[in-house]
Short mmCIF file of C-alpha atoms in Angstrom, two decimals:
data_model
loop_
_atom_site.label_atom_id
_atom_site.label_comp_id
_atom_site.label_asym_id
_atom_site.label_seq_id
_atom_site.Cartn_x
_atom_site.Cartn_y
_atom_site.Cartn_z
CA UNK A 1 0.00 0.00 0.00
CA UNK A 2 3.10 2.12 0.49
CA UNK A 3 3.00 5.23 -1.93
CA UNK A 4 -0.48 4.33 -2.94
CA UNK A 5 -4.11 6.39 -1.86
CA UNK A 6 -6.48 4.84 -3.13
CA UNK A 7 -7.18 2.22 -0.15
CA UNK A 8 -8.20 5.67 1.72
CA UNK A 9 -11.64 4.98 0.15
CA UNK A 10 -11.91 0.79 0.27
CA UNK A 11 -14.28 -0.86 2.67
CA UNK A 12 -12.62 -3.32 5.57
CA UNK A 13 -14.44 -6.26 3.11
CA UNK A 14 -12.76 -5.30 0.29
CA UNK A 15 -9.40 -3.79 1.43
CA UNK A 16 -8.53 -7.00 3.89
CA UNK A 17 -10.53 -9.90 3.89
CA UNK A 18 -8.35 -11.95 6.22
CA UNK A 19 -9.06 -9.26 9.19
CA UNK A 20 -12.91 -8.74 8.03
CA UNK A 21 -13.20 -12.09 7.62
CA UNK A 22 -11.80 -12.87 11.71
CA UNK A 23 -14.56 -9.70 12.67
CA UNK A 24 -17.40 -12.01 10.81
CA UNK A 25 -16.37 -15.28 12.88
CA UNK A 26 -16.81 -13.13 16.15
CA UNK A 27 -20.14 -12.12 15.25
CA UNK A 28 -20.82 -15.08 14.16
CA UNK A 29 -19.88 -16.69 17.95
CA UNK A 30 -22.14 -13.95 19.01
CA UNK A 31 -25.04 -15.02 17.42
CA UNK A 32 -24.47 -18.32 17.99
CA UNK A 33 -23.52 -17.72 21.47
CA UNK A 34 -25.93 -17.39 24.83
CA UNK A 35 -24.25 -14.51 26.05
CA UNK A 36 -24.03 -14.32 30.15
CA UNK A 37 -20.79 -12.43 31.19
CA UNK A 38 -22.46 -10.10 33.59
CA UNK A 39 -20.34 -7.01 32.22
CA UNK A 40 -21.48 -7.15 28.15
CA UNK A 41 -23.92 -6.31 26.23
CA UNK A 42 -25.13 -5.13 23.01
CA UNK A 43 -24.72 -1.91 21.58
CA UNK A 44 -27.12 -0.01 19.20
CA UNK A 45 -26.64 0.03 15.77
CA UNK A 46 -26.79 3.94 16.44
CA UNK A 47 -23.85 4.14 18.91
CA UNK A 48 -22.14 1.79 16.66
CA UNK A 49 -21.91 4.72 13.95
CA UNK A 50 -20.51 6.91 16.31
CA UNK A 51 -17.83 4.41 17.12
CA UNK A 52 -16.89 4.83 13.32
CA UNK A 53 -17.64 8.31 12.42
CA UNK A 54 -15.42 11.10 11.47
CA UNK A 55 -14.71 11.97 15.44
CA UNK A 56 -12.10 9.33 15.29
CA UNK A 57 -9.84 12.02 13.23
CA UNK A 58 -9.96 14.75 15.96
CA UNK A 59 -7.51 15.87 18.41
CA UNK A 60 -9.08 17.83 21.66
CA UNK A 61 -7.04 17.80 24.56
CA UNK A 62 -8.91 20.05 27.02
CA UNK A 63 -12.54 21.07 27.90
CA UNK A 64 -14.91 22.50 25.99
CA UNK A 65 -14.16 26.01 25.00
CA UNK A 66 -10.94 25.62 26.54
CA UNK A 67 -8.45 23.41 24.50
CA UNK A 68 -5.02 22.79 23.80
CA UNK A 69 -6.24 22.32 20.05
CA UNK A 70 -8.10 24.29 17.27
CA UNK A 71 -10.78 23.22 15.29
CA UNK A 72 -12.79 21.89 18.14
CA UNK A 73 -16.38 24.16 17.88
CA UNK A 74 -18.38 20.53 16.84
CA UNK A 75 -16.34 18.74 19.02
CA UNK A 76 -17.34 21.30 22.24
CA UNK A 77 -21.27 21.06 21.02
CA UNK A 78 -21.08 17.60 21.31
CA UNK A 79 -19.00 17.26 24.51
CA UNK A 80 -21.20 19.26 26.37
CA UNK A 81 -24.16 17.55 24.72
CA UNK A 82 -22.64 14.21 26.49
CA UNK A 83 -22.76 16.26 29.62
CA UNK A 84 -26.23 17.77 29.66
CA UNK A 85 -27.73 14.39 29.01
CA UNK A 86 -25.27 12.43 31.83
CA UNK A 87 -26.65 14.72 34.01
CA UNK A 88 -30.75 14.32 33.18
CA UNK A 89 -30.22 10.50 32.85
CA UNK A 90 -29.58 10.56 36.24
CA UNK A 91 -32.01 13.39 37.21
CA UNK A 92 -29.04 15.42 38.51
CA UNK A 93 -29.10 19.18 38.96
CA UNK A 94 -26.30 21.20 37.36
CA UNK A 95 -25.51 23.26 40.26
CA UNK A 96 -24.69 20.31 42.63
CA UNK A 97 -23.52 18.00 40.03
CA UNK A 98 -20.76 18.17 37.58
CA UNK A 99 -19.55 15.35 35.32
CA UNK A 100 -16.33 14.06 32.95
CA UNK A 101 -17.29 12.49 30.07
CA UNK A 102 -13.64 11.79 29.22
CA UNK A 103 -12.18 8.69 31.08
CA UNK A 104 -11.26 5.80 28.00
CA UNK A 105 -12.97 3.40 30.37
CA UNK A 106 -14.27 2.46 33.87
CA UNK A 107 -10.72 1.46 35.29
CA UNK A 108 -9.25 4.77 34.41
CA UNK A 109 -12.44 6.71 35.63
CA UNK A 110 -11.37 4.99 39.00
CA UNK A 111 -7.79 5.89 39.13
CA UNK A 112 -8.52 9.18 37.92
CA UNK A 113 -11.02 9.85 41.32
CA UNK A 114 -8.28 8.40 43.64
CA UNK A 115 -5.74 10.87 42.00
CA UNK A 116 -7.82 13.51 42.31
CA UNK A 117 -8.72 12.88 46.08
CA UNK A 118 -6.44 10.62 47.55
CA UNK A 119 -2.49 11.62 48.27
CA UNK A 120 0.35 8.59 47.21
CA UNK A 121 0.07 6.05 49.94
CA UNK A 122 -3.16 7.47 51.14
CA UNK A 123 -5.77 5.13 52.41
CA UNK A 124 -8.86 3.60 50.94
CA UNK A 125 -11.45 1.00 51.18
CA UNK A 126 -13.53 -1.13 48.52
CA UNK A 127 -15.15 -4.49 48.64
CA UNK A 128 -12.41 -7.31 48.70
CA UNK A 129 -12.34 -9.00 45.09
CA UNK A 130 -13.09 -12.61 46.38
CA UNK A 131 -16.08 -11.13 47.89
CA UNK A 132 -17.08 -9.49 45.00
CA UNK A 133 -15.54 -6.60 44.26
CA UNK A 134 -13.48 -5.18 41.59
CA UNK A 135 -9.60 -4.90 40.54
CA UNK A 136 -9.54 -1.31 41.05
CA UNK A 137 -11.01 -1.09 44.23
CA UNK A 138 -7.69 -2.04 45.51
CA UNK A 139 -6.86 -5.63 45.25
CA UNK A 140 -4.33 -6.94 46.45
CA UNK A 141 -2.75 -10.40 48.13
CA UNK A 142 0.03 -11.27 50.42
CA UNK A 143 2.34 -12.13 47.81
CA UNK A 144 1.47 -9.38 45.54
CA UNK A 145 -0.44 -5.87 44.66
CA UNK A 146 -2.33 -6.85 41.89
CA UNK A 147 -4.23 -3.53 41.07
CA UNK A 148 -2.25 -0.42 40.43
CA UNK A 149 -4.53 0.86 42.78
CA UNK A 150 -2.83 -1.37 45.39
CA UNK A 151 0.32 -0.11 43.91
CA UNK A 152 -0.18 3.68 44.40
CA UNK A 153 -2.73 3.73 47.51
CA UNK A 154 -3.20 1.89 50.56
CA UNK A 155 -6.28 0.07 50.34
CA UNK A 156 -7.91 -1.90 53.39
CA UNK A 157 -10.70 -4.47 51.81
CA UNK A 158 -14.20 -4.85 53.40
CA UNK A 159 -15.78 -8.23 52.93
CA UNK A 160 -18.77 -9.91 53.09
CA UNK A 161 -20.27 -12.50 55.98
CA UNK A 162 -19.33 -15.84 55.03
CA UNK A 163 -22.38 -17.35 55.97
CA UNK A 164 -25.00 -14.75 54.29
CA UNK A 165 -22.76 -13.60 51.67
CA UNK A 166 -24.26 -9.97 52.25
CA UNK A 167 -21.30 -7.35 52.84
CA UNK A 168 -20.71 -6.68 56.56
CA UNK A 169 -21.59 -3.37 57.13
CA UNK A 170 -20.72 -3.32 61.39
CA UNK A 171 -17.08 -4.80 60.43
CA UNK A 172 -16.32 -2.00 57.70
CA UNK A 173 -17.45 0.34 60.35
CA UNK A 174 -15.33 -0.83 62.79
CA UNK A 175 -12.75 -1.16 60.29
CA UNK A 176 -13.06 2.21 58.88
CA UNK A 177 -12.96 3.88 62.53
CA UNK A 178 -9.63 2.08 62.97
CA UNK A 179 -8.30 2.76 59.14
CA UNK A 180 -9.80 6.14 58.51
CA UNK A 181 -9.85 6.14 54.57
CA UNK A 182 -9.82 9.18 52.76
CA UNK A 183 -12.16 7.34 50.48
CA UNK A 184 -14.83 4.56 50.56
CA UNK A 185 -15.72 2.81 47.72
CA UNK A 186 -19.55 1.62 47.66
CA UNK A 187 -19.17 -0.56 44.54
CA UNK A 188 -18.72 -4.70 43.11
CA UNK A 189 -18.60 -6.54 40.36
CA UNK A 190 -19.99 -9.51 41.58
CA UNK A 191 -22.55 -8.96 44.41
CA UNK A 192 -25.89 -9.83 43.81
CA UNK A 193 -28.02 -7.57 46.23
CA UNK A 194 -28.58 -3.68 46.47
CA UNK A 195 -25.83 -1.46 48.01
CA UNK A 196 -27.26 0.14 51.04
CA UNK A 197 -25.67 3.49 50.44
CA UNK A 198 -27.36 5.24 53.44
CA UNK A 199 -25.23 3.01 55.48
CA UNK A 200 -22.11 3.48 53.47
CA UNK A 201 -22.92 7.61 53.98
CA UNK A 202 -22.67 7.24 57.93
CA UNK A 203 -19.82 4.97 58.33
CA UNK A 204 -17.98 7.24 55.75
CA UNK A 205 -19.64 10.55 58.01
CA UNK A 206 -18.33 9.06 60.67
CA UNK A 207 -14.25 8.52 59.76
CA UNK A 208 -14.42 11.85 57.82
CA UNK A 209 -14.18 10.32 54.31
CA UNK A 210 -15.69 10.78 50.80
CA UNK A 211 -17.89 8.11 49.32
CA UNK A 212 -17.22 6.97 45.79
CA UNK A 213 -19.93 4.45 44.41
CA UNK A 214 -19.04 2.61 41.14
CA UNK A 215 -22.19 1.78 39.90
CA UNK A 216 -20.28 0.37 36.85
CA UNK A 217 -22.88 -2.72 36.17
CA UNK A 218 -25.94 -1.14 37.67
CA UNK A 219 -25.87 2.21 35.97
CA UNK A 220 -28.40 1.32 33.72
CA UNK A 221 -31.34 -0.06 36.57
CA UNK A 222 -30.15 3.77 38.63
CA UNK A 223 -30.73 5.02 35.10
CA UNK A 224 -34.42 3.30 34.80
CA UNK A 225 -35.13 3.36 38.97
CA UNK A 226 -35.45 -0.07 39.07
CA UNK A 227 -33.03 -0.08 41.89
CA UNK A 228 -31.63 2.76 44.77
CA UNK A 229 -29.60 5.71 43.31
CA UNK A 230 -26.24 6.18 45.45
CA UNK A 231 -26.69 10.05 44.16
CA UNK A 232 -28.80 10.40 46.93
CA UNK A 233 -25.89 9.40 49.16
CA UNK A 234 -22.20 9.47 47.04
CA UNK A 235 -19.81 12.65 46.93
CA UNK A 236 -18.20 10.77 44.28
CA UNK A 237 -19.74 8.13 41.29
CA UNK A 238 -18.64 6.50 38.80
CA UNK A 239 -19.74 4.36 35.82
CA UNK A 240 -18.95 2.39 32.82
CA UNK A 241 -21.30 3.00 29.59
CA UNK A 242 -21.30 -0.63 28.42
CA UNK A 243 -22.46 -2.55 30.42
CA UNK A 244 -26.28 -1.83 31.40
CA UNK A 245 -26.35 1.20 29.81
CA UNK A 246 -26.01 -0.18 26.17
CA UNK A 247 -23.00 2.27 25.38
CA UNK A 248 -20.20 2.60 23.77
CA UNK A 249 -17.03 1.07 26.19
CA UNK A 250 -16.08 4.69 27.98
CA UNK A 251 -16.35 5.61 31.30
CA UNK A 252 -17.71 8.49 33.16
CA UNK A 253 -17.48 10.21 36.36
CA UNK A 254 -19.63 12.32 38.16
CA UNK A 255 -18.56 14.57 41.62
CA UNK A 256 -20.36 16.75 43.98
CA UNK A 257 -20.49 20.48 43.57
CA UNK A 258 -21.39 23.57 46.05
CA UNK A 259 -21.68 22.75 49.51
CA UNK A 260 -20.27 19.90 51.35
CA UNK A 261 -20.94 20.44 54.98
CA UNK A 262 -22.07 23.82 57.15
CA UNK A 263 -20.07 23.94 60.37
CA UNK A 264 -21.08 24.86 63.68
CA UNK A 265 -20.24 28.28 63.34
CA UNK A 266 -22.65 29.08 60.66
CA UNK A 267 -19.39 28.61 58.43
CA UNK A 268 -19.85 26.98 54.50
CA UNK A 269 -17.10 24.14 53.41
CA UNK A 270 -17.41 23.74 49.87
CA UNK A 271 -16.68 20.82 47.66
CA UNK A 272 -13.52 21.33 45.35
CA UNK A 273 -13.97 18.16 43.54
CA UNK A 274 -14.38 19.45 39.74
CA UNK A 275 -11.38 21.03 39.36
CA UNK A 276 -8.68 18.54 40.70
CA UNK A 277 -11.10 15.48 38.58
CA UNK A 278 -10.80 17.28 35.64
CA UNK A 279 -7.08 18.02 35.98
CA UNK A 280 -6.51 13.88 37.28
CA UNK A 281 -8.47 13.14 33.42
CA UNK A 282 -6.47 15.14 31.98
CA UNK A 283 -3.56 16.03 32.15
CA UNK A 284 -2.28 13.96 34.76
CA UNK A 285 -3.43 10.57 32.84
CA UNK A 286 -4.58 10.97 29.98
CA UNK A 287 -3.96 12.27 26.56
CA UNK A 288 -6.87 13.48 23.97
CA UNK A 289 -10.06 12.05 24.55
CA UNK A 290 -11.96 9.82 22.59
CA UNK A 291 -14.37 11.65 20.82
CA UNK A 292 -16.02 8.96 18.85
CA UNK A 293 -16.48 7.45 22.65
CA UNK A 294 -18.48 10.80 24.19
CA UNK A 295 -20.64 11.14 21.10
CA UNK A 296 -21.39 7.52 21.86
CA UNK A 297 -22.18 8.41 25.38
CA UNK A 298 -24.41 11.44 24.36
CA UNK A 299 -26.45 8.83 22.33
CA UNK A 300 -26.55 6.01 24.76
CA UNK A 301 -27.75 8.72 27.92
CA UNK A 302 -30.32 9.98 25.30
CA UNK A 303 -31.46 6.17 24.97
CA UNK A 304 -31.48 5.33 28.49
CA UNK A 305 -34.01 8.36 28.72
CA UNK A 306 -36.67 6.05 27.04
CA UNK A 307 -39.75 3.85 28.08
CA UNK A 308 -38.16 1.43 26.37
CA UNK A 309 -35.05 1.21 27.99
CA UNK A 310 -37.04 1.45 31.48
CA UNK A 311 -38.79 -1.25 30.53
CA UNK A 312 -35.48 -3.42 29.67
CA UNK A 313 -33.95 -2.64 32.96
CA UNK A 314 -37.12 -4.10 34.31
CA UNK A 315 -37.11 -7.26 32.03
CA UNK A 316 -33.27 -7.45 32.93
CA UNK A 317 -33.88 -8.04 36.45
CA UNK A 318 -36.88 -10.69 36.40
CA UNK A 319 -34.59 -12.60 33.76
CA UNK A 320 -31.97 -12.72 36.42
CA UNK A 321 -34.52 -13.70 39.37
CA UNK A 322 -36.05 -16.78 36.66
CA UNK A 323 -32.29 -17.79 36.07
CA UNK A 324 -31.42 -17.45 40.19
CA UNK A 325 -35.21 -19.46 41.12
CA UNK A 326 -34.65 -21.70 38.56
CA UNK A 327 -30.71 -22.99 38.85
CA UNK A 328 -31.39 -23.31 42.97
CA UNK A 329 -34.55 -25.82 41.67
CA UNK A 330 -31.50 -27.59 39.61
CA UNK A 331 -29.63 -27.76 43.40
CA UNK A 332 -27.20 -25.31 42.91
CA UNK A 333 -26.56 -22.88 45.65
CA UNK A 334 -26.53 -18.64 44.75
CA UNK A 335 -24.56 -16.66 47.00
CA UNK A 336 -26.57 -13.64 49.05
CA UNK A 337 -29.12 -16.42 48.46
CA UNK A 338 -30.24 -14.08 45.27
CA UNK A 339 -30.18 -11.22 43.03
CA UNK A 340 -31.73 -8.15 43.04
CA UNK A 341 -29.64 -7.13 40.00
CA UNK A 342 -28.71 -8.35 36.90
CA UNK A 343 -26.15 -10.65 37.82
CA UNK A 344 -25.73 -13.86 40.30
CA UNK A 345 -23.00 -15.75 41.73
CA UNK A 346 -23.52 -19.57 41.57
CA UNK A 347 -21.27 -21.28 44.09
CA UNK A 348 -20.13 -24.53 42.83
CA UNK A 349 -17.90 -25.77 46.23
CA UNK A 350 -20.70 -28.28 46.88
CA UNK A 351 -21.04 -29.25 43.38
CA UNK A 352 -17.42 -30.79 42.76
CA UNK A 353 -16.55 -28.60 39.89
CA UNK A 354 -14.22 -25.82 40.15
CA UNK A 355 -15.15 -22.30 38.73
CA UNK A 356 -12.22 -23.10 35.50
CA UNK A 357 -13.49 -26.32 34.61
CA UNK A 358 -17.26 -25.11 34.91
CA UNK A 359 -16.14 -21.70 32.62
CA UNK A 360 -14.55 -23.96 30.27
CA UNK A 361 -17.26 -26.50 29.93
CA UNK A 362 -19.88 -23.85 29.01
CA UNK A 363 -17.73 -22.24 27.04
CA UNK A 364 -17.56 -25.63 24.93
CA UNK A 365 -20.89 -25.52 24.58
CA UNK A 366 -21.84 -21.83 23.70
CA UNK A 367 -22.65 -20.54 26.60
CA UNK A 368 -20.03 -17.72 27.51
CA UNK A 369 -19.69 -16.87 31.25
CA UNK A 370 -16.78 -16.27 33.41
CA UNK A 371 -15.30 -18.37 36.99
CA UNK A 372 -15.60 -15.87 39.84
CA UNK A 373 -14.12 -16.16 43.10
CA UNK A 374 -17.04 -16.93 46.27
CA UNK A 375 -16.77 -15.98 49.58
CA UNK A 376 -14.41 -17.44 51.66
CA UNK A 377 -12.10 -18.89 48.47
CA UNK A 378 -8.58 -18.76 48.73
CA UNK A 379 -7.06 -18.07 45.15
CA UNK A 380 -8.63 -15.72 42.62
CA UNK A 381 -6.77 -17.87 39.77
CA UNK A 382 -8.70 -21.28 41.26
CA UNK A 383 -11.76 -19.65 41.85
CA UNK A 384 -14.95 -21.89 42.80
CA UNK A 385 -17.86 -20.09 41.42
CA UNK A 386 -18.95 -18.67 37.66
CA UNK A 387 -20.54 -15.32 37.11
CA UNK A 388 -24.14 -14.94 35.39
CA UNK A 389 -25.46 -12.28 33.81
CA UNK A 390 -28.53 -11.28 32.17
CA UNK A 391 -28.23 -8.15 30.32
CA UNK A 392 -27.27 -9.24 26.97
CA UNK A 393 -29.42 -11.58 26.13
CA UNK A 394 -32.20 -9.37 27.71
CA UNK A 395 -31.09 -6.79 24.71
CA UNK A 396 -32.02 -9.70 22.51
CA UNK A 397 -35.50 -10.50 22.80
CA UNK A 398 -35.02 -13.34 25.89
CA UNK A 399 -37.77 -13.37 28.70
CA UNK A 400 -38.11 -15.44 32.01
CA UNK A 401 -39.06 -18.80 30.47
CA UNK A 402 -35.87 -18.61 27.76
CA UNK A 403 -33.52 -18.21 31.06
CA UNK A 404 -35.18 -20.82 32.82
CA UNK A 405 -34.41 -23.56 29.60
CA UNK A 406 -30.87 -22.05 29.82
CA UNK A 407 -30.97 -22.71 33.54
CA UNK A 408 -31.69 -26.55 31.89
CA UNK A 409 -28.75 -26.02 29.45
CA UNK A 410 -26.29 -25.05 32.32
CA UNK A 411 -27.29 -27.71 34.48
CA UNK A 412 -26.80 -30.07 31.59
CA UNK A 413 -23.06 -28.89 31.03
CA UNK A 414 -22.05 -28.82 34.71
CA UNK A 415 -23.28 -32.30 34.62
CA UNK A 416 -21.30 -32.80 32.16
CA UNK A 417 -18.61 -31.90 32.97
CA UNK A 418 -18.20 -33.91 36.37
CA UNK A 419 -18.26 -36.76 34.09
CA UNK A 420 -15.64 -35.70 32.19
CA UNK A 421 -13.89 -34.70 35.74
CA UNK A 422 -14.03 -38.72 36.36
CA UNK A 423 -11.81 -39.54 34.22
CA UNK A 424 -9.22 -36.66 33.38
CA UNK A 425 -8.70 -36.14 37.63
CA UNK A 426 -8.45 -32.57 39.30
CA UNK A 427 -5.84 -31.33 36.96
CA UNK A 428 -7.51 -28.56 34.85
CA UNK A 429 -5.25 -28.95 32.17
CA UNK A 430 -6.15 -32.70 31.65
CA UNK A 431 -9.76 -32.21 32.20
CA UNK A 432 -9.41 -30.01 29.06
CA UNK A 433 -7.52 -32.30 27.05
CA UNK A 434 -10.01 -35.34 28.03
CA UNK A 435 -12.89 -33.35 27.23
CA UNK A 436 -11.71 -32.49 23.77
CA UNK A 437 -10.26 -36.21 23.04
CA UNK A 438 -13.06 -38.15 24.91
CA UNK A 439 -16.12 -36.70 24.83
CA UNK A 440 -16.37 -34.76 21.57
CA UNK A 441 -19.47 -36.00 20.89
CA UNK A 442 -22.00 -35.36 23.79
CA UNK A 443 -19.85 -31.57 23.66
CA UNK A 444 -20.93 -31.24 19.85
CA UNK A 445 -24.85 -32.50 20.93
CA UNK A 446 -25.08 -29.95 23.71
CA UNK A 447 -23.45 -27.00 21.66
CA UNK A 448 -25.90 -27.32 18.78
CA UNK A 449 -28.84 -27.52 20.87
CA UNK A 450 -27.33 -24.28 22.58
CA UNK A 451 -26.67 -23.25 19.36
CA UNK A 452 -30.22 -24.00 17.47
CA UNK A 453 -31.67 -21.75 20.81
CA UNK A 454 -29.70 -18.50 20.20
CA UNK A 455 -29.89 -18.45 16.78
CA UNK A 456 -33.86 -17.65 17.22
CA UNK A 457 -32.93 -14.76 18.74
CA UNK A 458 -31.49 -11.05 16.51
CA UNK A 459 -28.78 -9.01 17.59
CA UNK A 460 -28.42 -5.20 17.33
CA UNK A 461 -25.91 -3.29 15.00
CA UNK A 462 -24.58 -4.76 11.62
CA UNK A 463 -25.85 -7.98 10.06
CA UNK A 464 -22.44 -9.86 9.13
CA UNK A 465 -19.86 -7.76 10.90
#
């Protein structure tokens, strides 16, 4: 191509056929493919164009009406456009709510916050990832910090009760009174019940901190009011757009404004949040944002706005509760003994199959999920549980009576694969091998009735690609 234009023009299909032909086989799996990782979904076809619009080409380092680039009058419109509608998804008032549209992603919208607000080697607290929370809530084990988070801050992990599986709110008091954080984190990535953020508000009242919720997988049910908004509660929030929301993979973050507290003396103490989260974004970590991303955003906020999304949130959660009712039917045990959301955690310790074996099983068959950590496990790489999620397969078309067949369909490869466990031993890497060698065929049975099931239901976005 060197020296010569004209590809400037081509389509993918027609320029390179090996890569176009590697983006058909994905969505191919897709379609072919129950969908239940509890952090995807399905993207409009709308957002989609935004992805690969003419925004790609532009540089805008800065906020609106104040950049480091010319050229950027569209650019602002639309950047502030992202704003404005952040804001009303969430019913927020502009003059004690501001919001950055720019963070590439959820994990950097989390670093940026802790920048921002928390001094190297200061102290916070998130939900311990065995217990359900996530990476960048400050995970970290005795041999090693995992997280960067870990890495820069001092993190002290809350966790959960062992025996209920619900997070311990009177031990992360305790804990916090001890600790003092400069920051709480009221957030997960696999915890299947509501966050009681009025509790979080007092225990973080209490040690003088700022609450941060990450409402990264539930934005879209806050969005719809199918579940509690930490707004009401939070200094600090933050969100992926990808997951419930239906976006286009960005992140966002929204901070207080005006004022914090009134002190005995009559006296105001105001928030300073926007200005030292804006300057963490950029330019402490990041470069030019991703304008393609916030016009996505603009459109997804826009979206969530609708009846129709309201009413998805809805279905999302009763598809979870039918999957939860009818997998404990099957004998399987849900930790929190639940969902409220859009996710569960099935806890296979009594089953006889570990988390790996279980993820690769259903992967075998079509059914994409991911091994998860339960309460009270040991090793996040040997993990004893697998993560469900409802959300995508919500987006196409599925109601309560598809998840509880795929309930049957689970059940059928778990099943499966303890058989398979008999003869290849504990070793994961021989239970693959003996799956793949010995029972090829009851795998290739199971897959295409998995198989003949999704393909009833459409996808969103492009047809073939």
């Amino acid at each position: 191509m060197s020296g010569d234009t004209s590809y400037m023009n081509k389509h993918l299909w027609e320029l390179d056929q090996e890569l176009f032909t590697m983006i058909q086989d994905e969505k191919n799996r897709q379609k072919e493919c129950l969908e239940m990782i509890a952090s995807e979904n399905y993207t409009s076809l709308s957002v989609m164009e935004c992805l690969g619009s003419c925004l790609s080409n532009k540089y805008s380092e800065g906020l609106p009406n104040a950049r480091y680039y010319g050229g950027n009058e569209f650019i602002d419109k639309i950047e502030i456009l992202a704003q404005k509608r952040s804001l009303a998804t969430f019913s927020l008032d502009a003059s004690e709510w501001g919001v950055n549209v720019q963070p590439y992603s959820g994990s950097p919208a989390n670093f940026a916050v802790y920048t921002a607000v928390v001094e190297p080697h200061g102290r916070i607290m998130g939900l311990d990832l065995p217990d359900g929370g996530h990476l960048t809530h400050g995970f970290f084990t005795p041999q090693k910090k995992v997280s960067a988070t870990a890495l820069f801050f001092e993190p002290m992990p809350y966790k959960v009760d062992p025996d209920t599986g619900l997070i311990d709110y009177d031990q992360l008091a305790q804990s916090a009174r001890l600790f003092k954080p400069k920051v709480i984190i009221a957030g997960i990535s696999c915890y299947s019940r509501v966050l009681d953020y009025k509790r979080f508000r007092q225990i973080a009242d209490e040690c003088g901190a700022l609450l941060m919720a990450d409402m990264s997988h539930v934005s879209g049910l806050v969005a719809a009011k199918v579940i509690a908004s930490p707004f009401d509660h939070c200094d600090i929030v933050t969100t992926t757009t990808h997951k419930t929301l239906r976006g286009p993979r960005s992140g966002v973050i929204f901070f207080r404004k005006g004022v914090r507290q009134v002190k005995p003396s009559g006296e105001k103490v105001m928030y300073d949040l926007e200005a030292r989260i804006n300057a963490a974004v950029f330019p402490s970590l990041q470069g030019g944002p991703h304008n393609h991303q916030i016009a996505g955003i603009a459109l997804c906020m826009a979206q969530a706005q609708t009846e129709e999304f309201k009413n998805y949130q809805q279905q999302v959660v009763k598809n979870a509760q039918a999957l939860c009712t009818k997998l404990q039917s099957h004998g399987y045990k849900i930790s929190a003994d639940g969902t409220d959301v859009h996710l569960l955690l099935v806890n296979l310790k009594s089953v006889g199959l570990s988390g790996g074996k279980a993820e690769f099983i259903l992967d075998e068959v079509n059914i994409a999920c991911n091994k998860n950590t339960v309460p009270g496990d040991a090793s996040a790489l040997n993990p004893s549980g697998i993560r469900l999620g409802t959300p995508a397969l919500t987006t196409r078309g599925l109601k309560e009576h598809h998840f509880s067949k795929i309930a049957d369909f689970i059940d059928a490869a778990v099943k499966l694969g303890l058989e398979i466990q008999k003869k290849s031993g504990p070793k994961l890497v021989e239970f693959k091998r003996v799956a793949v060698e010995d029972f090829k065929d009851q795998i290739e049975k199971l897959k295409n009735e998995v198989k003949d099931f999704a393909l009833g239901f459409p996808l969103p976005g492009h047809d073939d690609y």
